[in-house]
PDB file of C-alpha atoms in Angstrom:
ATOM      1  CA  UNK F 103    -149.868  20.352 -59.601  1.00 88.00           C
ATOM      2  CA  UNK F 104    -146.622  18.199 -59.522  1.00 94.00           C
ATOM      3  CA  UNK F 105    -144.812  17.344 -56.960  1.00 94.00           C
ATOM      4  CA  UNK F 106    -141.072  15.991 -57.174  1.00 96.00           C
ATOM      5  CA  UNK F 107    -139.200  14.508 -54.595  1.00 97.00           C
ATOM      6  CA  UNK F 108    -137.017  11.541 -53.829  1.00 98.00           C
ATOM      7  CA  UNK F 109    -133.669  13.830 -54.434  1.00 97.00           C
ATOM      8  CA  UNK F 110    -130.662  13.989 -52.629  1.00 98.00           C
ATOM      9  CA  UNK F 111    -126.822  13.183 -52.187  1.00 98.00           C
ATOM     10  CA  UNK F 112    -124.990   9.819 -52.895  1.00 98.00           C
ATOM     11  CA  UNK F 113    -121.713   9.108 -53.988  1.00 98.00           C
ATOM     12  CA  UNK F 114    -120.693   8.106 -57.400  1.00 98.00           C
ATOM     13  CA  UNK F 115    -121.943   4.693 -58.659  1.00 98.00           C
ATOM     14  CA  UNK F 116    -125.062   5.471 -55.932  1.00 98.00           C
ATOM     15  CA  UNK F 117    -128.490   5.092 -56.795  1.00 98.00           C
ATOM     16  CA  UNK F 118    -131.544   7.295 -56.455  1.00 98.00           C
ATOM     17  CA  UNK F 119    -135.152   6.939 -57.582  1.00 98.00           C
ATOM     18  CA  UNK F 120    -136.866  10.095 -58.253  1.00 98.00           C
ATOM     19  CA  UNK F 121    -141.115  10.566 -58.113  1.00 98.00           C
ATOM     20  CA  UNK F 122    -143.416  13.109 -59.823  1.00 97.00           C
ATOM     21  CA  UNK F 123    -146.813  12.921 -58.554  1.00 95.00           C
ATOM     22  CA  UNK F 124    -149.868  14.704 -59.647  1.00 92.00           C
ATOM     23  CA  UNK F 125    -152.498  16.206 -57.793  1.00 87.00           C
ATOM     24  CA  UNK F 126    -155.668  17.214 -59.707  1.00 84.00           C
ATOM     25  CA  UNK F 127    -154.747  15.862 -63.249  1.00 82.00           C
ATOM     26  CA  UNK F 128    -154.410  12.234 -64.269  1.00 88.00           C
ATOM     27  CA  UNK F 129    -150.907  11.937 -65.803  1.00 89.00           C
ATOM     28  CA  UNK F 130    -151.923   8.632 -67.636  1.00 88.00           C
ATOM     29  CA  UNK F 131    -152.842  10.337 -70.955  1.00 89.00           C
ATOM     30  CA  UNK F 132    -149.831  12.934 -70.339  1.00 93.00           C
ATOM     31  CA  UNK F 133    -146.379  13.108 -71.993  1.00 95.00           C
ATOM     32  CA  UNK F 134    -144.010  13.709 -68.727  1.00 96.00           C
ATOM     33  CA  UNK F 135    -140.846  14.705 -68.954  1.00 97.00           C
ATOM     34  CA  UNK F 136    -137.585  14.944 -66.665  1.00 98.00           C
ATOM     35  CA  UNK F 137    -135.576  17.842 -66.852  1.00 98.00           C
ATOM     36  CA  UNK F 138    -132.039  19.157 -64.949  1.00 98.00           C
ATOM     37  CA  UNK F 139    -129.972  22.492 -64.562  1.00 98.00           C
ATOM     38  CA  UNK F 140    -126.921  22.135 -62.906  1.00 97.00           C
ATOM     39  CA  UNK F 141    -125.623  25.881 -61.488  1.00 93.00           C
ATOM     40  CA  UNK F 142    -124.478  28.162 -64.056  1.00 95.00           C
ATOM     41  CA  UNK F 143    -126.087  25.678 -67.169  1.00 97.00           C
ATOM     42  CA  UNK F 144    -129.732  25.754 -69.007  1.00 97.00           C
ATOM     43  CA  UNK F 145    -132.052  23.959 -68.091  1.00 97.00           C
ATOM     44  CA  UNK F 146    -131.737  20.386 -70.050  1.00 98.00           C
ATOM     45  CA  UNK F 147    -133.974  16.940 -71.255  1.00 98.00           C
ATOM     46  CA  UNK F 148    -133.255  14.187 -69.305  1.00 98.00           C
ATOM     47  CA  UNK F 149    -135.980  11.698 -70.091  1.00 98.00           C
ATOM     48  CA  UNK F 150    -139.371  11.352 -71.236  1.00 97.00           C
ATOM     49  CA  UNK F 151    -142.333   8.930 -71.275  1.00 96.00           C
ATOM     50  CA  UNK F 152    -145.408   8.962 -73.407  1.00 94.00           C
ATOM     51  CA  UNK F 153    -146.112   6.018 -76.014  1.00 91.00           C
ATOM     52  CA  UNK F 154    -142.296   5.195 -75.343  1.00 94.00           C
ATOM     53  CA  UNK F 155    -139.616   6.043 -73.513  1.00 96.00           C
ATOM     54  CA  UNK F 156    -136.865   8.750 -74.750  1.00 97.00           C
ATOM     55  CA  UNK F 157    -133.696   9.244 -73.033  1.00 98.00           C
ATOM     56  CA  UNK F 158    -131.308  12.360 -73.239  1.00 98.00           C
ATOM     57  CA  UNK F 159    -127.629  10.167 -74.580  1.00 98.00           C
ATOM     58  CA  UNK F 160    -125.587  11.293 -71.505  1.00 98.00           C
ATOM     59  CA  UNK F 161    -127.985   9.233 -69.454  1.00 98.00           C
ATOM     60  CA  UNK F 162    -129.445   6.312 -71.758  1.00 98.00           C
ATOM     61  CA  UNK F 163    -128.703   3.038 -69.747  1.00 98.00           C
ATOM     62  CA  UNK F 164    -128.362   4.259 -66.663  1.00 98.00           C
ATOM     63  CA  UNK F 165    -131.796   6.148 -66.006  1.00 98.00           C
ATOM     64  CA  UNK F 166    -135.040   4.389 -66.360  1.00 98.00           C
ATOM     65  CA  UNK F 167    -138.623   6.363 -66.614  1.00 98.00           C
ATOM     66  CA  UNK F 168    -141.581   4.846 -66.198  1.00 97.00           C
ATOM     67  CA  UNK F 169    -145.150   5.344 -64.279  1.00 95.00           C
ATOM     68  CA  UNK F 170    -147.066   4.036 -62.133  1.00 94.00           C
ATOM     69  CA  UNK F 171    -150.746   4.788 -63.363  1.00 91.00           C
ATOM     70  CA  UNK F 172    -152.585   3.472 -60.133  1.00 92.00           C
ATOM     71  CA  UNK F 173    -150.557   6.122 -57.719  1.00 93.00           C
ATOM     72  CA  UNK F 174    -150.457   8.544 -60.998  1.00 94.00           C
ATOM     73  CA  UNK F 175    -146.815   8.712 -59.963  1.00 96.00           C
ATOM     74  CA  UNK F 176    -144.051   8.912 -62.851  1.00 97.00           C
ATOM     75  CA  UNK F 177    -140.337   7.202 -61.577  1.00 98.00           C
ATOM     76  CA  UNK F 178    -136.833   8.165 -62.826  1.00 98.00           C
ATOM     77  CA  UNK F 179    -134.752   5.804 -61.206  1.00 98.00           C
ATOM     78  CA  UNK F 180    -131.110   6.723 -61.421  1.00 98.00           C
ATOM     79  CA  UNK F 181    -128.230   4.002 -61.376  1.00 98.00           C
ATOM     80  CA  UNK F 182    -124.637   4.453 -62.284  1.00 98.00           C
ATOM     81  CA  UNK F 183    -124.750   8.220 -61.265  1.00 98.00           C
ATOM     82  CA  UNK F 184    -121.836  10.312 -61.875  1.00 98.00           C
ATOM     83  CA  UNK F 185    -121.009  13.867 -60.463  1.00 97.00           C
ATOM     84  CA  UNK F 186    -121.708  15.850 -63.937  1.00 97.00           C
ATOM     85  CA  UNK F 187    -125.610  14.484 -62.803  1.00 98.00           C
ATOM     86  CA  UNK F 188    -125.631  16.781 -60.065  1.00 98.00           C
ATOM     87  CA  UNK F 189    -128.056  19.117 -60.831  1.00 98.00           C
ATOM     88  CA  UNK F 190    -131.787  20.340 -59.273  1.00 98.00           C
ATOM     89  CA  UNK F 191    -134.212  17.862 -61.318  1.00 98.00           C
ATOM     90  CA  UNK F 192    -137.603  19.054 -62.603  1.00 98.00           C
ATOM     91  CA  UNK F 193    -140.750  17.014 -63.647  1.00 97.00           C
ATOM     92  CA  UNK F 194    -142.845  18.283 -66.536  1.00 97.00           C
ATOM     93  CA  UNK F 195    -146.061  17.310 -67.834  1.00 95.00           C
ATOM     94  CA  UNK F 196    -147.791  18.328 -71.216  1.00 93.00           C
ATOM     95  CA  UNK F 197    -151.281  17.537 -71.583  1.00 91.00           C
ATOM     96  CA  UNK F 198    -151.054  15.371 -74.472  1.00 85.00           C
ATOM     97  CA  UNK F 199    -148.222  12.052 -75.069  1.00 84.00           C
ATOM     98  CA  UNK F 200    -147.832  13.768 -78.541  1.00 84.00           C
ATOM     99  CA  UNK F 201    -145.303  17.507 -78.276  1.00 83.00           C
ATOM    100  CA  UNK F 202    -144.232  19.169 -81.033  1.00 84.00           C
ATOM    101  CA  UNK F 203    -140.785  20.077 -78.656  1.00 89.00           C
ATOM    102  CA  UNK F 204    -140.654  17.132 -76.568  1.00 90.00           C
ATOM    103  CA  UNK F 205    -137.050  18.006 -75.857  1.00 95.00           C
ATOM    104  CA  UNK F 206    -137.741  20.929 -75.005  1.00 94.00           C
ATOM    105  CA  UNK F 207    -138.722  22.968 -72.112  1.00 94.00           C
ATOM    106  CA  UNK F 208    -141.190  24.221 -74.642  1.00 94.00           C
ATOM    107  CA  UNK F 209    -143.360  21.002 -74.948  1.00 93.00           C
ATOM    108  CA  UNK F 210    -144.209  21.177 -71.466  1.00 95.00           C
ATOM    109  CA  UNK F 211    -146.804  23.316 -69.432  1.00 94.00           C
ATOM    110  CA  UNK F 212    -147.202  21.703 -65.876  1.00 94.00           C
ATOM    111  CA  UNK F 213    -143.702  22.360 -63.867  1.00 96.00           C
ATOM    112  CA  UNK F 214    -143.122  20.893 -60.401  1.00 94.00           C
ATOM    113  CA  UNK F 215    -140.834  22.622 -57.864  1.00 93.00           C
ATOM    114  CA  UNK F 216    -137.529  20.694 -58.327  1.00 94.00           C
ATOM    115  CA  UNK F 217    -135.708  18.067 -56.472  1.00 98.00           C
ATOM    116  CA  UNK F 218    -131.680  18.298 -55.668  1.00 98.00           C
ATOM    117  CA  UNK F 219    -129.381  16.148 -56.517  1.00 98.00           C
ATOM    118  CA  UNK F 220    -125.810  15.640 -55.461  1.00 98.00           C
ATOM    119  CA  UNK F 221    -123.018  13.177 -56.702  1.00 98.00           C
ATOM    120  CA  UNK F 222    -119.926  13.220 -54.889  1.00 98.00           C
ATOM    121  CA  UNK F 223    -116.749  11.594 -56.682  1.00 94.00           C
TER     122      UNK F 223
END
């Protein structure tokens, strides 16, 4: 299972670090992904982390993934955050750092339960 957390609201320019932790997998060999829908919108790629790091270009250089393999905990940490971020975030995980879709909601089978967050301008 996955379990995201670390949402909530800040105002614009705020900061917020998002977690995705694992529970009877070891994400260390997995490709894990962030996704967001904001009300009303499909579900969308926000980041990614397997060999590399991939970035969705409405947030490249402002979000940063990365993991922490000892807590099997993957980060997003959000700086510079604007109101069009608000949105209920998602971890993913596929078993594998190689997807064929790994932009898609497609290339991922593990879902955790979502995480709000809220910019205010």
């Amino acid at each position: 299972q996955l379990q995201a957390s670390g949402g909530g609201s800040v105002q614009a320019g705020g900061s917020l670090r998002l977690s995705c932790a694992a529970s009877g997998r070891t994400l260390t060999s997995y490709r894990v992904g962030w996704f967001r829908q904001a009300p009303g919108k499909e579900r969308e790629f926000v980041a990614a982390i397997s060999w590399s790091t991939d970035y969705a270009d409405s947030v490249k250089g402002r979000f940063t993934i990365s993991r922490d393999n000892a807590k099997n905990t993957v980060y997003l940490q959000m700086d510079s955050l604007k109101p069009e971020d608000t949105a209920v975030y998602y971890c993913a995980a596929n078993p594998s750092r190689y997807s064929a879709y790994p932009r898609s909601t497609e290339g991922y089978v593990y879902w955790g339960q979502g995480t709000q967050v809220t910019v205010s301008s």
